[in-house]
Backbone as numpy.savetxt, mean C-alpha at the origin, in Angstrom:
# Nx Ny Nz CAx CAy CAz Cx Cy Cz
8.66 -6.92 -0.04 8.78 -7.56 1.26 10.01 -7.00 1.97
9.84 -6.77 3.19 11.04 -6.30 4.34 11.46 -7.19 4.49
12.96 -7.23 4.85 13.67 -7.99 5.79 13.54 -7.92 7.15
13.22 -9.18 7.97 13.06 -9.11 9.14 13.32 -8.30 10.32
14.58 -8.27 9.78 15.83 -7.11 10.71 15.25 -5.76 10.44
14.68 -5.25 9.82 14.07 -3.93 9.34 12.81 -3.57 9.41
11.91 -4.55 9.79 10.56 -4.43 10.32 10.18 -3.68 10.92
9.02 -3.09 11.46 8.94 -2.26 12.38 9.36 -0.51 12.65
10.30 -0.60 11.50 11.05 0.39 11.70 10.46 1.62 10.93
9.79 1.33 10.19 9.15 2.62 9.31 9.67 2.57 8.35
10.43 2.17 7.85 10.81 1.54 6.17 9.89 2.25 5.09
8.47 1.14 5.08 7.46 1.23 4.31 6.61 2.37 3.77
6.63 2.98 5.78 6.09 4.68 5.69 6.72 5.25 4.59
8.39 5.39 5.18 8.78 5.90 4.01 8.36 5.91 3.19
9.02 4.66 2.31 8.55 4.61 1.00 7.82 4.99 0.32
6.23 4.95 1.07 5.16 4.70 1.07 4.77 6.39 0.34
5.75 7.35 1.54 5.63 9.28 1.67 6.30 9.56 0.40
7.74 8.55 -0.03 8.29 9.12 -1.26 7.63 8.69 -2.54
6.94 7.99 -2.65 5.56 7.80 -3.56 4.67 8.27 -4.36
4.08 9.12 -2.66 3.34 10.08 -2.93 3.25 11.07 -3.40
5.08 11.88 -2.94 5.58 13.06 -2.93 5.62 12.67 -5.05
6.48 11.59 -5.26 6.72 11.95 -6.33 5.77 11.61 -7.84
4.97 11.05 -7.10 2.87 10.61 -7.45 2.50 11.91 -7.42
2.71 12.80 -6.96 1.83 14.75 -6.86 2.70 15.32 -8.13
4.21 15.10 -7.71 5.45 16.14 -8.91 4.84 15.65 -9.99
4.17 14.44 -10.49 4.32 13.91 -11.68 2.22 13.85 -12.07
1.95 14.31 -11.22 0.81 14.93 -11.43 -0.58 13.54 -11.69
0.10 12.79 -10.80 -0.78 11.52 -11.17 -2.57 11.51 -10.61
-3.40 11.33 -10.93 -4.77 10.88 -10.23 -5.20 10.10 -9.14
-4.57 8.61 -9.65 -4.49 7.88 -8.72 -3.67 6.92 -8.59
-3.33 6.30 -7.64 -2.28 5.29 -7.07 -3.44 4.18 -6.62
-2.74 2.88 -6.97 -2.65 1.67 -6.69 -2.30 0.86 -6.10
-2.61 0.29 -4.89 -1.40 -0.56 -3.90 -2.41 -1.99 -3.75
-1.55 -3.12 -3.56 -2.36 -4.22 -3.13 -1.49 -4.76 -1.83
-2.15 -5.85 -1.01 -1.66 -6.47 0.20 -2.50 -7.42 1.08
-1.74 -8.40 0.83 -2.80 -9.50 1.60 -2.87 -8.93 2.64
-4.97 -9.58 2.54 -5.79 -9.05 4.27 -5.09 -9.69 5.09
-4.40 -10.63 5.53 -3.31 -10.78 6.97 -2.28 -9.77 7.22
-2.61 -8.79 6.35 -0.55 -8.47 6.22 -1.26 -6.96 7.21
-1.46 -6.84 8.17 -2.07 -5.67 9.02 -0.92 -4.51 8.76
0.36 -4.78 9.01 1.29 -3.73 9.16 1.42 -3.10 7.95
1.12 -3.87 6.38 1.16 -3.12 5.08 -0.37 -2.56 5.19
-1.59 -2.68 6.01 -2.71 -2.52 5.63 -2.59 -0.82 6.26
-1.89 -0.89 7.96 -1.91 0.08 8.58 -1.08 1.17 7.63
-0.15 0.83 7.15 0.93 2.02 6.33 0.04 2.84 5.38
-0.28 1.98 4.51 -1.37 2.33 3.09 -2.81 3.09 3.83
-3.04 2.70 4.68 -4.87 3.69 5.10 -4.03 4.63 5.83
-2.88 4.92 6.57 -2.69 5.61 7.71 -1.84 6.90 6.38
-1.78 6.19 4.93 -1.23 7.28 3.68 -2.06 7.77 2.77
-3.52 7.44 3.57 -4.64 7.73 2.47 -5.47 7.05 1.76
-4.93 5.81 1.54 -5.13 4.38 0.57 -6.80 3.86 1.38
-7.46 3.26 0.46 -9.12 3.59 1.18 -8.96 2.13 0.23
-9.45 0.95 1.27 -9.87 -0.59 0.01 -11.34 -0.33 -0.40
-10.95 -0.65 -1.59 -11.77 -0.65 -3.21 -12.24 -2.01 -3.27
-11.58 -2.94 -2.90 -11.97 -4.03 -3.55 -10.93 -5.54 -2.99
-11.05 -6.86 -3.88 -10.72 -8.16 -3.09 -10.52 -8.86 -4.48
-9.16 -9.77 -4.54 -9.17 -10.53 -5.61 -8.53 -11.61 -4.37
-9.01 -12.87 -5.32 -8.87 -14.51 -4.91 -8.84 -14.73 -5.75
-7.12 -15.21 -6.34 -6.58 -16.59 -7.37 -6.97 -17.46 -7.16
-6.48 -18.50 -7.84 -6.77 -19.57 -7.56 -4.80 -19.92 -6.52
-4.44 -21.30 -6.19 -2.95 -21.59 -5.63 -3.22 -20.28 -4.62
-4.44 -20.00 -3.77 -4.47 -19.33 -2.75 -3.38 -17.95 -2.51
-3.54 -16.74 -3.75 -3.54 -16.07 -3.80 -4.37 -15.03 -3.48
-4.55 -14.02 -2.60 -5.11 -13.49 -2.13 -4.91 -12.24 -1.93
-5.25 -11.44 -2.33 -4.99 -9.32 -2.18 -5.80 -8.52 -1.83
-5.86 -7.75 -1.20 -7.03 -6.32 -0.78 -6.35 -5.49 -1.97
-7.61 -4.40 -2.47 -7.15 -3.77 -3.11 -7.09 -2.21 -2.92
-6.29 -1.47 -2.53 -6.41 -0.18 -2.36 -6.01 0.81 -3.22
-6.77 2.23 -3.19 -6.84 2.91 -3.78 -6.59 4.50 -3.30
-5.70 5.37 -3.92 -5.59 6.48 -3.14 -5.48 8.04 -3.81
-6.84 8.34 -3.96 -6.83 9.47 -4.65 -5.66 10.91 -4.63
-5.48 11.15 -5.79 -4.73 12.47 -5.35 -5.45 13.87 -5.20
-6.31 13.64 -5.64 -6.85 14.90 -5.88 -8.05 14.97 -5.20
């Protein structure tokens, strides 16, 4: 989770690019990300990095996640 003050700002992208970069050096297949369906700005980061939803889990205490998936290869 971001801090408010830091929102917006591309933070996540980041993150999101140094990930990847070091998800390829280390020769991985695939990557894993989850994010609740409200959360648009984590949904936009993850598809706009490749990340394609796979799938939907519902806890119970209204837990809720999209599940994405992002091939490397």
């Amino acid at each position: 989770m971001c801090h408010p003050d830091y929102r917006g700002q591309g933070v996540a992208a980041r993150l999101v690019k140094e990930v990847l970069q070091t998800a390829c050096q280390m020769d991985f297949d695939i990557l894993l990300a989850t994010a609740h369906p409200k959360n648009k700005p984590s949904q936009k980061v993850l598809t706009e990095a490749g990340f394609v939803k796979e799938g939907h889990i519902i806890k119970s205490n209204d837990y809720e996640r999209d599940i994405l998936i992002r091939r490397m290869r």
